[in-house]
């Protein structure tokens, strides 16, 4: 270990080791089933592997254009037209990013500054707040109502003021797995119409939906699309989260500002992956649904198995996640309970309080069910023994 005597002031004093790393480490240490991190067990699709390999062997291994290869931007634009019924110009309204994470970070850096306020609904995915703080803006928290995690629009309205620059939305929602409704869309249109408020819409789970439910994309509503940055993750769409490839869609006026930050952050995303994914999407447009469709059966299996015990599953409309309430089992707070669960029951999950600014103790843990069936059955068996 290298000792350093320099004095350094952290820019993110509240950030330490994330609970995601901690729970994964505990899962390893105690041999626990890891249902804490959000990634699928699924195998790489051989046709996708073939397309990416072809691009590498064709020597397409040098820098791509900053905004992404035109092939992938065009494929994403066509996808957006099919999926969201909105036209985005591949030349100026589509940006290929290093995962959704970098799209979110670059958008926030480009669009907000000191003195601006950003409304974030809690519980929230963990990357939003540090990005807002690094940009010098102020996060303003709007609490989703427990237990259905719906938006309290009266509270939202109370929080909006002249300084409100950006609202961050996430549907299907991580951690709750709930969706925005058409009534939510009406409220959003009503409350942002005539303002300069921008919407950053994290839609990485937009095609992981259950029970025939519909996803309402910001892209699908012209009044919202004109002020929105829609973020997607090809890692999630193609079961390759480790490839870290995503995109954002926005009107040219907004996207050109994000591109300025993007080109000095990563410059561009790796070329053979972009070309391989582009030709995969062009050749097999229905493959995404095929790759993601097993998740409905996995959610059903996990919820059915869990219903035999004392954990209570909360409704889940989409995403990789299901929330379980453990109030019939323990009075312990959720962080302590999840640590005990990893060590003694050998199942790791994420305590919900970590997704809040001012933690709420509802005795709820988040479990990722995007795993092999036998893993889910064994995890439920261990949990049901309590
Ligand atoms: C809500 C949400 N947004 C963004 C991301 C990051 O996606 P990517 O892996 O494409 O960066 C995740 C990953 O878990 C997520 O759950």
mmCIF file of C-alpha atoms and ligand atoms in Angstrom:
data_model
loop_
_atom_site.group_PDB
_atom_site.id
_atom_site.type_symbol
_atom_site.label_atom_id
_atom_site.label_comp_id
_atom_site.label_asym_id
_atom_site.label_seq_id
_atom_site.Cartn_x
_atom_site.Cartn_y
_atom_site.Cartn_z
ATOM 1 C CA UNK A 1 0.000 0.000 0.000
ATOM 2 C CA UNK A 2 1.380 3.420 -0.978
ATOM 3 C CA UNK A 3 1.238 6.025 1.825
ATOM 4 C CA UNK A 4 0.314 9.561 0.777
ATOM 5 C CA UNK A 5 0.740 12.726 2.840
ATOM 6 C CA UNK A 6 -1.277 15.015 0.559
ATOM 7 C CA UNK A 7 -4.360 16.676 1.989
ATOM 8 C CA UNK A 8 -7.439 16.024 -0.093
ATOM 9 C CA UNK A 9 -11.006 17.228 0.206
ATOM 10 C CA UNK A 10 -13.543 14.730 -1.095
ATOM 11 C CA UNK A 11 -16.165 15.993 -3.545
ATOM 12 C CA UNK A 12 -18.580 13.253 -2.455
ATOM 13 C CA UNK A 13 -18.362 13.068 1.353
ATOM 14 C CA UNK A 14 -21.525 10.960 1.664
ATOM 15 C CA UNK A 15 -20.288 8.285 -0.723
ATOM 16 C CA UNK A 16 -18.364 5.284 0.570
ATOM 17 C CA UNK A 17 -18.353 1.630 -0.401
ATOM 18 C CA UNK A 18 -21.771 0.953 -1.905
ATOM 19 C CA UNK A 19 -24.143 -1.504 -0.266
ATOM 20 C CA UNK A 20 -24.154 -3.355 -3.618
ATOM 21 C CA UNK A 21 -20.425 -4.112 -3.293
ATOM 22 C CA UNK A 22 -20.808 -4.864 0.409
ATOM 23 C CA UNK A 23 -23.655 -7.354 -0.056
ATOM 24 C CA UNK A 24 -21.865 -9.039 -2.976
ATOM 25 C CA UNK A 25 -18.727 -9.355 -0.835
ATOM 26 C CA UNK A 26 -20.793 -10.828 2.009
ATOM 27 C CA UNK A 27 -22.420 -13.252 -0.458
ATOM 28 C CA UNK A 28 -18.927 -14.434 -1.461
ATOM 29 C CA UNK A 29 -17.651 -14.615 2.111
ATOM 30 C CA UNK A 30 -20.599 -16.655 3.431
ATOM 31 C CA UNK A 31 -21.339 -18.620 0.248
ATOM 32 C CA UNK A 32 -24.757 -16.918 0.050
ATOM 33 C CA UNK A 33 -27.015 -16.871 -3.015
ATOM 34 C CA UNK A 34 -26.485 -13.402 -4.449
ATOM 35 C CA UNK A 35 -29.853 -11.822 -5.245
ATOM 36 C CA UNK A 36 -28.531 -8.374 -4.405
ATOM 37 C CA UNK A 37 -26.938 -7.163 -7.662
ATOM 38 C CA UNK A 38 -29.097 -6.434 -10.705
ATOM 39 C CA UNK A 39 -27.696 -8.580 -13.480
ATOM 40 C CA UNK A 40 -29.138 -11.604 -15.305
ATOM 41 C CA UNK A 41 -27.749 -15.138 -15.242
ATOM 42 C CA UNK A 42 -28.586 -15.480 -18.956
ATOM 43 C CA UNK A 43 -26.049 -16.802 -21.498
ATOM 44 C CA UNK A 44 -24.751 -14.634 -24.354
ATOM 45 C CA UNK A 45 -26.942 -15.068 -27.445
ATOM 46 C CA UNK A 46 -24.811 -16.880 -30.104
ATOM 47 C CA UNK A 47 -26.130 -14.660 -32.922
ATOM 48 C CA UNK A 48 -25.094 -11.541 -31.023
ATOM 49 C CA UNK A 49 -21.678 -13.068 -30.368
ATOM 50 C CA UNK A 50 -21.382 -13.825 -34.100
ATOM 51 C CA UNK A 51 -22.179 -10.237 -35.136
ATOM 52 C CA UNK A 52 -19.696 -8.680 -32.687
ATOM 53 C CA UNK A 53 -17.001 -11.207 -33.628
ATOM 54 C CA UNK A 54 -17.549 -10.445 -37.313
ATOM 55 C CA UNK A 55 -16.981 -6.733 -36.662
ATOM 56 C CA UNK A 56 -13.739 -7.428 -34.775
ATOM 57 C CA UNK A 57 -12.462 -9.809 -37.462
ATOM 58 C CA UNK A 58 -13.343 -7.237 -40.137
ATOM 59 C CA UNK A 59 -10.823 -5.026 -38.335
ATOM 60 C CA UNK A 60 -13.400 -2.512 -37.141
ATOM 61 C CA UNK A 61 -11.356 -1.855 -34.022
ATOM 62 C CA UNK A 62 -10.433 1.826 -34.153
ATOM 63 C CA UNK A 63 -12.258 4.853 -32.679
ATOM 64 C CA UNK A 64 -15.910 5.285 -33.578
ATOM 65 C CA UNK A 65 -17.418 8.756 -34.162
ATOM 66 C CA UNK A 66 -18.091 10.484 -30.818
ATOM 67 C CA UNK A 67 -21.883 10.233 -31.071
ATOM 68 C CA UNK A 68 -21.664 6.556 -32.023
ATOM 69 C CA UNK A 69 -21.438 4.658 -35.301
ATOM 70 C CA UNK A 70 -24.116 5.762 -37.732
ATOM 71 C CA UNK A 71 -25.111 2.086 -38.036
ATOM 72 C CA UNK A 72 -26.016 1.840 -34.351
ATOM 73 C CA UNK A 73 -27.595 5.300 -34.169
ATOM 74 C CA UNK A 74 -29.770 4.355 -37.135
ATOM 75 C CA UNK A 75 -30.709 1.006 -35.565
ATOM 76 C CA UNK A 76 -31.653 2.747 -32.294
ATOM 77 C CA UNK A 77 -33.639 5.395 -34.135
ATOM 78 C CA UNK A 78 -35.636 2.663 -35.913
ATOM 79 C CA UNK A 79 -36.082 0.854 -32.614
ATOM 80 C CA UNK A 80 -37.394 4.054 -30.966
ATOM 81 C CA UNK A 81 -39.856 4.503 -33.813
ATOM 82 C CA UNK A 82 -41.182 0.938 -33.371
ATOM 83 C CA UNK A 83 -41.134 0.913 -29.586
ATOM 84 C CA UNK A 84 -42.092 4.485 -28.652
ATOM 85 C CA UNK A 85 -43.687 5.705 -31.912
ATOM 86 C CA UNK A 86 -41.367 8.698 -31.979
ATOM 87 C CA UNK A 87 -38.913 9.800 -34.687
ATOM 88 C CA UNK A 88 -35.395 10.648 -33.574
ATOM 89 C CA UNK A 89 -32.922 11.785 -36.224
ATOM 90 C CA UNK A 90 -29.966 9.357 -36.074
ATOM 91 C CA UNK A 91 -27.576 12.192 -37.039
ATOM 92 C CA UNK A 92 -28.486 14.608 -34.278
ATOM 93 C CA UNK A 93 -30.928 13.102 -31.762
ATOM 94 C CA UNK A 94 -29.341 9.744 -30.808
ATOM 95 C CA UNK A 95 -26.172 9.342 -28.732
ATOM 96 C CA UNK A 96 -24.448 6.020 -27.998
ATOM 97 C CA UNK A 97 -23.010 5.913 -24.480
ATOM 98 C CA UNK A 98 -20.948 3.674 -22.247
ATOM 99 C CA UNK A 99 -24.019 2.215 -20.552
ATOM 100 C CA UNK A 100 -27.016 4.088 -19.229
ATOM 101 C CA UNK A 101 -24.835 5.207 -16.307
ATOM 102 C CA UNK A 102 -22.671 7.401 -18.540
ATOM 103 C CA UNK A 103 -25.724 8.734 -20.387
ATOM 104 C CA UNK A 104 -27.216 9.822 -17.049
ATOM 105 C CA UNK A 105 -23.938 11.306 -15.816
ATOM 106 C CA UNK A 106 -23.222 13.193 -19.054
ATOM 107 C CA UNK A 107 -26.788 14.499 -19.288
ATOM 108 C CA UNK A 108 -26.744 15.791 -15.712
ATOM 109 C CA UNK A 109 -23.278 17.352 -16.117
ATOM 110 C CA UNK A 110 -24.346 19.074 -19.336
ATOM 111 C CA UNK A 111 -27.723 20.344 -18.190
ATOM 112 C CA UNK A 112 -27.497 21.524 -14.568
ATOM 113 C CA UNK A 113 -25.188 23.814 -12.601
ATOM 114 C CA UNK A 114 -24.841 25.521 -9.235
ATOM 115 C CA UNK A 115 -28.090 27.163 -8.172
ATOM 116 C CA UNK A 116 -30.253 24.675 -10.096
ATOM 117 C CA UNK A 117 -32.537 22.203 -8.364
ATOM 118 C CA UNK A 118 -33.117 18.641 -9.528
ATOM 119 C CA UNK A 119 -36.169 16.711 -8.336
ATOM 120 C CA UNK A 120 -35.397 13.068 -7.559
ATOM 121 C CA UNK A 121 -38.052 10.579 -6.470
ATOM 122 C CA UNK A 122 -36.987 8.372 -3.564
ATOM 123 C CA UNK A 123 -36.297 5.526 -3.230
ATOM 124 C CA UNK A 124 -33.931 6.189 -6.171
ATOM 125 C CA UNK A 125 -31.297 4.350 -8.172
ATOM 126 C CA UNK A 126 -27.987 5.270 -6.584
ATOM 127 C CA UNK A 127 -26.196 7.088 -9.429
ATOM 128 C CA UNK A 128 -28.500 10.124 -9.682
ATOM 129 C CA UNK A 129 -27.618 12.032 -6.501
ATOM 130 C CA UNK A 130 -23.784 11.920 -6.811
ATOM 131 C CA UNK A 131 -24.056 13.081 -10.447
ATOM 132 C CA UNK A 132 -26.237 16.034 -9.433
ATOM 133 C CA UNK A 133 -23.884 16.919 -6.574
ATOM 134 C CA UNK A 134 -20.784 16.710 -8.797
ATOM 135 C CA UNK A 135 -22.498 19.133 -11.189
ATOM 136 C CA UNK A 136 -22.875 21.556 -8.238
ATOM 137 C CA UNK A 137 -26.695 21.463 -8.380
ATOM 138 C CA UNK A 138 -29.023 20.653 -5.473
ATOM 139 C CA UNK A 139 -30.994 17.410 -5.257
ATOM 140 C CA UNK A 140 -34.570 17.917 -4.037
ATOM 141 C CA UNK A 141 -36.249 14.743 -2.818
ATOM 142 C CA UNK A 142 -39.829 13.736 -3.522
ATOM 143 C CA UNK A 143 -40.816 10.616 -1.590
ATOM 144 C CA UNK A 144 -42.826 7.905 -3.346
ATOM 145 C CA UNK A 145 -45.786 6.702 -1.291
ATOM 146 C CA UNK A 146 -45.391 3.386 0.513
ATOM 147 C CA UNK A 147 -46.446 0.621 -0.169
ATOM 148 C CA UNK A 148 -47.329 1.205 -3.832
ATOM 149 C CA UNK A 149 -44.466 3.630 -4.584
ATOM 150 C CA UNK A 150 -46.779 5.991 -6.428
ATOM 151 C CA UNK A 151 -45.993 9.674 -6.941
ATOM 152 C CA UNK A 152 -47.541 12.209 -4.584
ATOM 153 C CA UNK A 153 -48.279 14.930 -7.161
ATOM 154 C CA UNK A 154 -49.301 17.467 -4.517
ATOM 155 C CA UNK A 155 -45.876 17.081 -2.938
ATOM 156 C CA UNK A 156 -44.213 17.297 -6.349
ATOM 157 C CA UNK A 157 -46.060 20.530 -7.121
ATOM 158 C CA UNK A 158 -44.972 21.942 -3.774
ATOM 159 C CA UNK A 159 -41.309 21.242 -4.630
ATOM 160 C CA UNK A 160 -41.320 22.859 -8.081
ATOM 161 C CA UNK A 161 -40.070 26.447 -8.176
ATOM 162 C CA UNK A 162 -38.093 28.852 -10.386
ATOM 163 C CA UNK A 163 -34.871 26.957 -9.657
ATOM 164 C CA UNK A 164 -36.221 23.571 -10.768
ATOM 165 C CA UNK A 165 -34.184 22.674 -13.845
ATOM 166 C CA UNK A 166 -34.502 18.908 -14.120
ATOM 167 C CA UNK A 167 -36.770 16.081 -12.963
ATOM 168 C CA UNK A 168 -35.346 12.555 -12.936
ATOM 169 C CA UNK A 169 -37.853 9.784 -13.584
ATOM 170 C CA UNK A 170 -37.347 6.031 -13.672
ATOM 171 C CA UNK A 171 -39.982 3.617 -14.965
ATOM 172 C CA UNK A 172 -40.055 0.635 -14.597
ATOM 173 C CA UNK A 173 -38.621 1.709 -11.293
ATOM 174 C CA UNK A 174 -35.550 0.374 -9.548
ATOM 175 C CA UNK A 175 -35.924 -0.647 -6.715
ATOM 176 C CA UNK A 176 -39.732 -1.036 -6.591
ATOM 177 C CA UNK A 177 -40.502 -2.511 -10.042
ATOM 178 C CA UNK A 178 -43.513 -0.162 -10.349
ATOM 179 C CA UNK A 179 -44.552 1.782 -13.461
ATOM 180 C CA UNK A 180 -45.676 5.313 -14.244
ATOM 181 C CA UNK A 181 -49.402 5.321 -15.062
ATOM 182 C CA UNK A 182 -51.202 7.312 -17.744
ATOM 183 C CA UNK A 183 -52.545 9.518 -14.918
ATOM 184 C CA UNK A 184 -48.910 10.256 -13.966
ATOM 185 C CA UNK A 185 -48.204 11.221 -17.575
ATOM 186 C CA UNK A 186 -51.173 13.652 -17.530
ATOM 187 C CA UNK A 187 -49.851 15.251 -14.341
ATOM 188 C CA UNK A 188 -46.350 15.571 -15.777
ATOM 189 C CA UNK A 189 -47.654 17.233 -18.927
ATOM 190 C CA UNK A 190 -49.815 19.606 -16.890
ATOM 191 C CA UNK A 191 -47.084 20.568 -14.427
ATOM 192 C CA UNK A 192 -44.265 21.067 -16.945
ATOM 193 C CA UNK A 193 -46.196 22.660 -19.800
ATOM 194 C CA UNK A 194 -45.008 26.210 -20.446
ATOM 195 C CA UNK A 195 -41.902 25.788 -18.230
ATOM 196 C CA UNK A 196 -38.226 25.182 -19.106
ATOM 197 C CA UNK A 197 -38.078 22.103 -16.894
ATOM 198 C CA UNK A 198 -36.208 19.191 -18.481
ATOM 199 C CA UNK A 199 -36.966 15.522 -17.806
ATOM 200 C CA UNK A 200 -34.267 12.879 -17.558
ATOM 201 C CA UNK A 201 -36.120 9.621 -18.029
ATOM 202 C CA UNK A 202 -34.243 6.484 -17.042
ATOM 203 C CA UNK A 203 -36.073 3.783 -19.003
ATOM 204 C CA UNK A 204 -33.472 1.014 -18.868
ATOM 205 C CA UNK A 205 -36.137 -1.613 -18.005
ATOM 206 C CA UNK A 206 -38.695 -0.355 -20.576
ATOM 207 C CA UNK A 207 -39.107 -3.778 -22.192
ATOM 208 C CA UNK A 208 -39.035 -5.857 -19.024
ATOM 209 C CA UNK A 209 -42.763 -5.703 -18.247
ATOM 210 C CA UNK A 210 -45.117 -8.200 -16.624
ATOM 211 C CA UNK A 211 -48.800 -9.189 -16.696
ATOM 212 C CA UNK A 212 -49.404 -7.369 -20.024
ATOM 213 C CA UNK A 213 -48.724 -3.975 -18.418
ATOM 214 C CA UNK A 214 -47.809 -0.981 -20.620
ATOM 215 C CA UNK A 215 -44.760 1.216 -20.326
ATOM 216 C CA UNK A 216 -45.316 4.944 -20.819
ATOM 217 C CA UNK A 217 -42.165 6.391 -22.353
ATOM 218 C CA UNK A 218 -41.481 10.126 -22.305
ATOM 219 C CA UNK A 219 -40.641 9.600 -25.980
ATOM 220 C CA UNK A 220 -44.241 8.659 -26.793
ATOM 221 C CA UNK A 221 -45.804 11.969 -25.692
ATOM 222 C CA UNK A 222 -44.767 14.938 -27.885
ATOM 223 C CA UNK A 223 -45.291 17.441 -25.044
ATOM 224 C CA UNK A 224 -42.899 15.450 -22.876
ATOM 225 C CA UNK A 225 -40.521 14.268 -25.633
ATOM 226 C CA UNK A 226 -39.676 17.898 -26.485
ATOM 227 C CA UNK A 227 -38.161 18.388 -22.990
ATOM 228 C CA UNK A 228 -36.949 14.839 -22.289
ATOM 229 C CA UNK A 229 -33.766 12.844 -22.449
ATOM 230 C CA UNK A 230 -34.738 9.182 -22.713
ATOM 231 C CA UNK A 231 -32.027 6.830 -21.477
ATOM 232 C CA UNK A 232 -31.771 3.151 -22.465
ATOM 233 C CA UNK A 233 -29.339 0.322 -21.773
ATOM 234 C CA UNK A 234 -28.406 -2.158 -24.499
ATOM 235 C CA UNK A 235 -26.734 -4.129 -21.713
ATOM 236 C CA UNK A 236 -30.186 -4.706 -20.158
ATOM 237 C CA UNK A 237 -31.963 -5.141 -23.507
ATOM 238 C CA UNK A 238 -29.550 -7.837 -24.713
ATOM 239 C CA UNK A 239 -28.655 -9.549 -21.399
ATOM 240 C CA UNK A 240 -25.050 -8.302 -21.596
ATOM 241 C CA UNK A 241 -24.831 -5.804 -18.726
ATOM 242 C CA UNK A 242 -21.025 -6.120 -18.645
ATOM 243 C CA UNK A 243 -20.717 -4.701 -22.159
ATOM 244 C CA UNK A 244 -21.684 -1.261 -20.788
ATOM 245 C CA UNK A 245 -23.391 0.061 -23.869
ATOM 246 C CA UNK A 246 -26.429 2.349 -23.807
ATOM 247 C CA UNK A 247 -28.000 5.317 -25.509
ATOM 248 C CA UNK A 248 -29.855 8.531 -25.030
ATOM 249 C CA UNK A 249 -32.520 10.123 -27.193
ATOM 250 C CA UNK A 250 -33.362 13.821 -27.080
ATOM 251 C CA UNK A 251 -34.215 16.781 -29.324
ATOM 252 C CA UNK A 252 -31.114 18.143 -31.092
ATOM 253 C CA UNK A 253 -31.008 21.290 -28.921
ATOM 254 C CA UNK A 254 -30.596 19.148 -25.789
ATOM 255 C CA UNK A 255 -28.582 16.268 -27.248
ATOM 256 C CA UNK A 256 -25.914 18.561 -28.689
ATOM 257 C CA UNK A 257 -25.151 19.817 -25.154
ATOM 258 C CA UNK A 258 -24.871 16.252 -23.832
ATOM 259 C CA UNK A 259 -22.579 15.341 -26.746
ATOM 260 C CA UNK A 260 -20.187 18.143 -25.704
ATOM 261 C CA UNK A 261 -19.724 16.481 -22.303
ATOM 262 C CA UNK A 262 -19.742 12.943 -23.701
ATOM 263 C CA UNK A 263 -16.880 13.615 -26.119
ATOM 264 C CA UNK A 264 -14.620 14.789 -23.293
ATOM 265 C CA UNK A 265 -15.689 11.975 -20.955
ATOM 266 C CA UNK A 266 -15.310 8.830 -23.068
ATOM 267 C CA UNK A 267 -15.023 10.397 -26.540
ATOM 268 C CA UNK A 268 -16.659 7.295 -28.042
ATOM 269 C CA UNK A 269 -17.890 3.799 -27.187
ATOM 270 C CA UNK A 270 -16.063 0.695 -28.351
ATOM 271 C CA UNK A 271 -16.481 0.153 -32.081
ATOM 272 C CA UNK A 272 -16.927 -3.613 -32.648
ATOM 273 C CA UNK A 273 -19.631 -3.816 -29.979
ATOM 274 C CA UNK A 274 -21.498 -0.929 -31.616
ATOM 275 C CA UNK A 275 -21.290 -2.455 -35.082
ATOM 276 C CA UNK A 276 -22.132 -5.956 -33.865
ATOM 277 C CA UNK A 277 -25.140 -4.746 -31.857
ATOM 278 C CA UNK A 278 -26.321 -2.616 -34.809
ATOM 279 C CA UNK A 279 -26.339 -5.517 -37.247
ATOM 280 C CA UNK A 280 -27.921 -7.809 -34.611
ATOM 281 C CA UNK A 281 -30.773 -5.291 -34.125
ATOM 282 C CA UNK A 282 -31.193 -4.897 -37.892
ATOM 283 C CA UNK A 283 -31.172 -8.623 -38.666
ATOM 284 C CA UNK A 284 -33.169 -9.888 -35.697
ATOM 285 C CA UNK A 285 -35.532 -7.098 -34.577
ATOM 286 C CA UNK A 286 -37.693 -9.476 -32.523
ATOM 287 C CA UNK A 287 -34.819 -11.047 -30.627
ATOM 288 C CA UNK A 288 -34.907 -8.538 -27.750
ATOM 289 C CA UNK A 289 -38.362 -9.669 -26.684
ATOM 290 C CA UNK A 290 -37.270 -13.285 -26.997
ATOM 291 C CA UNK A 291 -34.235 -12.640 -24.783
ATOM 292 C CA UNK A 292 -36.252 -10.841 -22.098
ATOM 293 C CA UNK A 293 -39.470 -12.867 -22.116
ATOM 294 C CA UNK A 294 -38.243 -15.554 -19.608
ATOM 295 C CA UNK A 295 -38.209 -12.859 -16.902
ATOM 296 C CA UNK A 296 -42.009 -12.975 -16.484
ATOM 297 C CA UNK A 297 -41.822 -16.696 -15.594
ATOM 298 C CA UNK A 298 -38.922 -16.000 -13.223
ATOM 299 C CA UNK A 299 -40.847 -13.305 -11.385
ATOM 300 C CA UNK A 300 -43.864 -15.622 -11.177
ATOM 301 C CA UNK A 301 -41.746 -18.508 -9.904
ATOM 302 C CA UNK A 302 -40.022 -16.413 -7.227
ATOM 303 C CA UNK A 303 -43.281 -14.835 -6.014
ATOM 304 C CA UNK A 304 -45.073 -18.225 -5.967
ATOM 305 C CA UNK A 305 -42.282 -19.893 -3.989
ATOM 306 C CA UNK A 306 -42.025 -16.975 -1.551
ATOM 307 C CA UNK A 307 -45.777 -16.992 -0.914
ATOM 308 C CA UNK A 308 -45.258 -20.282 0.981
ATOM 309 C CA UNK A 309 -43.381 -18.442 3.758
ATOM 310 C CA UNK A 310 -43.586 -15.313 5.909
ATOM 311 C CA UNK A 311 -42.002 -12.800 3.528
ATOM 312 C CA UNK A 312 -44.667 -10.737 1.753
ATOM 313 C CA UNK A 313 -44.019 -9.839 -1.898
ATOM 314 C CA UNK A 314 -45.061 -6.328 -2.945
ATOM 315 C CA UNK A 315 -46.534 -5.896 -6.463
ATOM 316 C CA UNK A 316 -43.947 -5.737 -9.251
ATOM 317 C CA UNK A 317 -44.828 -4.665 -12.827
ATOM 318 C CA UNK A 318 -41.399 -4.738 -14.458
ATOM 319 C CA UNK A 319 -37.557 -4.689 -14.039
ATOM 320 C CA UNK A 320 -35.351 -7.409 -12.486
ATOM 321 C CA UNK A 321 -36.535 -6.699 -8.949
ATOM 322 C CA UNK A 322 -39.127 -7.742 -6.444
ATOM 323 C CA UNK A 323 -39.555 -6.209 -2.985
ATOM 324 C CA UNK A 324 -40.232 -8.420 0.015
ATOM 325 C CA UNK A 325 -41.563 -7.151 3.328
ATOM 326 C CA UNK A 326 -40.192 -9.034 6.354
ATOM 327 C CA UNK A 327 -42.192 -7.428 9.175
ATOM 328 C CA UNK A 328 -43.696 -10.822 10.179
ATOM 329 C CA UNK A 329 -40.180 -12.173 10.680
ATOM 330 C CA UNK A 330 -38.144 -9.486 12.444
ATOM 331 C CA UNK A 331 -38.182 -6.011 14.017
ATOM 332 C CA UNK A 332 -34.551 -5.437 13.047
ATOM 333 C CA UNK A 333 -33.773 -2.469 10.737
ATOM 334 C CA UNK A 334 -33.299 -3.440 7.094
ATOM 335 C CA UNK A 335 -29.500 -3.000 6.920
ATOM 336 C CA UNK A 336 -28.914 -5.213 9.978
ATOM 337 C CA UNK A 337 -31.526 -7.700 8.804
ATOM 338 C CA UNK A 338 -29.974 -8.010 5.313
ATOM 339 C CA UNK A 339 -26.514 -8.561 6.841
ATOM 340 C CA UNK A 340 -27.915 -11.233 9.132
ATOM 341 C CA UNK A 341 -29.747 -12.823 6.190
ATOM 342 C CA UNK A 342 -26.562 -13.047 4.097
ATOM 343 C CA UNK A 343 -24.585 -14.539 6.984
ATOM 344 C CA UNK A 344 -27.092 -16.871 8.619
ATOM 345 C CA UNK A 345 -29.634 -17.716 5.890
ATOM 346 C CA UNK A 346 -27.134 -17.337 3.035
ATOM 347 C CA UNK A 347 -29.265 -15.218 0.741
ATOM 348 C CA UNK A 348 -28.120 -11.678 -0.019
ATOM 349 C CA UNK A 349 -30.506 -8.816 -0.848
ATOM 350 C CA UNK A 350 -30.425 -5.014 -0.731
ATOM 351 C CA UNK A 351 -32.052 -3.121 2.169
ATOM 352 C CA UNK A 352 -34.455 -0.529 0.783
ATOM 353 C CA UNK A 353 -33.380 2.250 3.146
ATOM 354 C CA UNK A 354 -30.151 2.719 1.131
ATOM 355 C CA UNK A 355 -32.187 4.068 -1.794
ATOM 356 C CA UNK A 356 -33.433 7.004 0.322
ATOM 357 C CA UNK A 357 -32.002 10.370 1.332
ATOM 358 C CA UNK A 358 -33.773 10.229 4.712
ATOM 359 C CA UNK A 359 -34.130 6.486 5.149
ATOM 360 C CA UNK A 360 -37.580 5.094 5.737
ATOM 361 C CA UNK A 361 -37.938 1.853 7.744
ATOM 362 C CA UNK A 362 -40.662 -0.181 6.070
ATOM 363 C CA UNK A 363 -38.860 -3.497 6.611
ATOM 364 C CA UNK A 364 -38.412 -4.131 2.930
ATOM 365 C CA UNK A 365 -35.570 -5.767 0.970
ATOM 366 C CA UNK A 366 -34.965 -5.814 -2.794
ATOM 367 C CA UNK A 367 -34.320 -9.178 -4.477
ATOM 368 C CA UNK A 368 -33.135 -9.680 -8.074
ATOM 369 C CA UNK A 369 -35.002 -12.603 -9.677
ATOM 370 C CA UNK A 370 -33.166 -12.541 -13.054
ATOM 371 C CA UNK A 371 -31.467 -15.796 -12.056
ATOM 372 C CA UNK A 372 -31.610 -19.500 -12.957
ATOM 373 C CA UNK A 373 -34.813 -21.211 -11.760
ATOM 374 C CA UNK A 374 -33.003 -23.641 -9.437
ATOM 375 C CA UNK A 375 -31.186 -20.690 -7.807
ATOM 376 C CA UNK A 376 -34.526 -18.929 -7.189
ATOM 377 C CA UNK A 377 -36.106 -22.107 -5.789
ATOM 378 C CA UNK A 378 -33.179 -22.700 -3.421
ATOM 379 C CA UNK A 379 -33.183 -19.030 -2.295
ATOM 380 C CA UNK A 380 -36.943 -19.153 -1.613
ATOM 381 C CA UNK A 381 -36.514 -22.423 0.315
ATOM 382 C CA UNK A 382 -33.919 -20.792 2.580
ATOM 383 C CA UNK A 383 -36.074 -17.677 3.061
ATOM 384 C CA UNK A 384 -39.230 -19.685 3.746
ATOM 385 C CA UNK A 385 -37.494 -21.551 6.562
ATOM 386 C CA UNK A 386 -37.688 -18.350 8.655
HETATM 387 C C1 LIG B 1 -32.427 2.223 -12.954
HETATM 388 C C2 LIG B 1 -31.097 1.954 -13.567
HETATM 389 N N1 LIG B 1 -30.539 2.901 -14.339
HETATM 390 C C3 LIG B 1 -29.344 2.714 -14.919
HETATM 391 C C4 LIG B 1 -28.631 1.548 -14.734
HETATM 392 C C5 LIG B 1 -27.289 1.401 -15.376
HETATM 393 O O1 LIG B 1 -27.359 0.769 -16.616
HETATM 394 P P1 LIG B 1 -26.021 0.448 -17.429
HETATM 395 O O2 LIG B 1 -25.502 -0.854 -16.919
HETATM 396 O O3 LIG B 1 -26.438 0.384 -18.861
HETATM 397 O O4 LIG B 1 -25.066 1.561 -17.160
HETATM 398 C C6 LIG B 1 -29.162 0.542 -13.919
HETATM 399 C C7 LIG B 1 -28.394 -0.689 -13.678
HETATM 400 O O5 LIG B 1 -28.660 -1.457 -12.784
HETATM 401 C C8 LIG B 1 -30.432 0.746 -13.328
HETATM 402 O O6 LIG B 1 -30.991 -0.185 -12.540
#
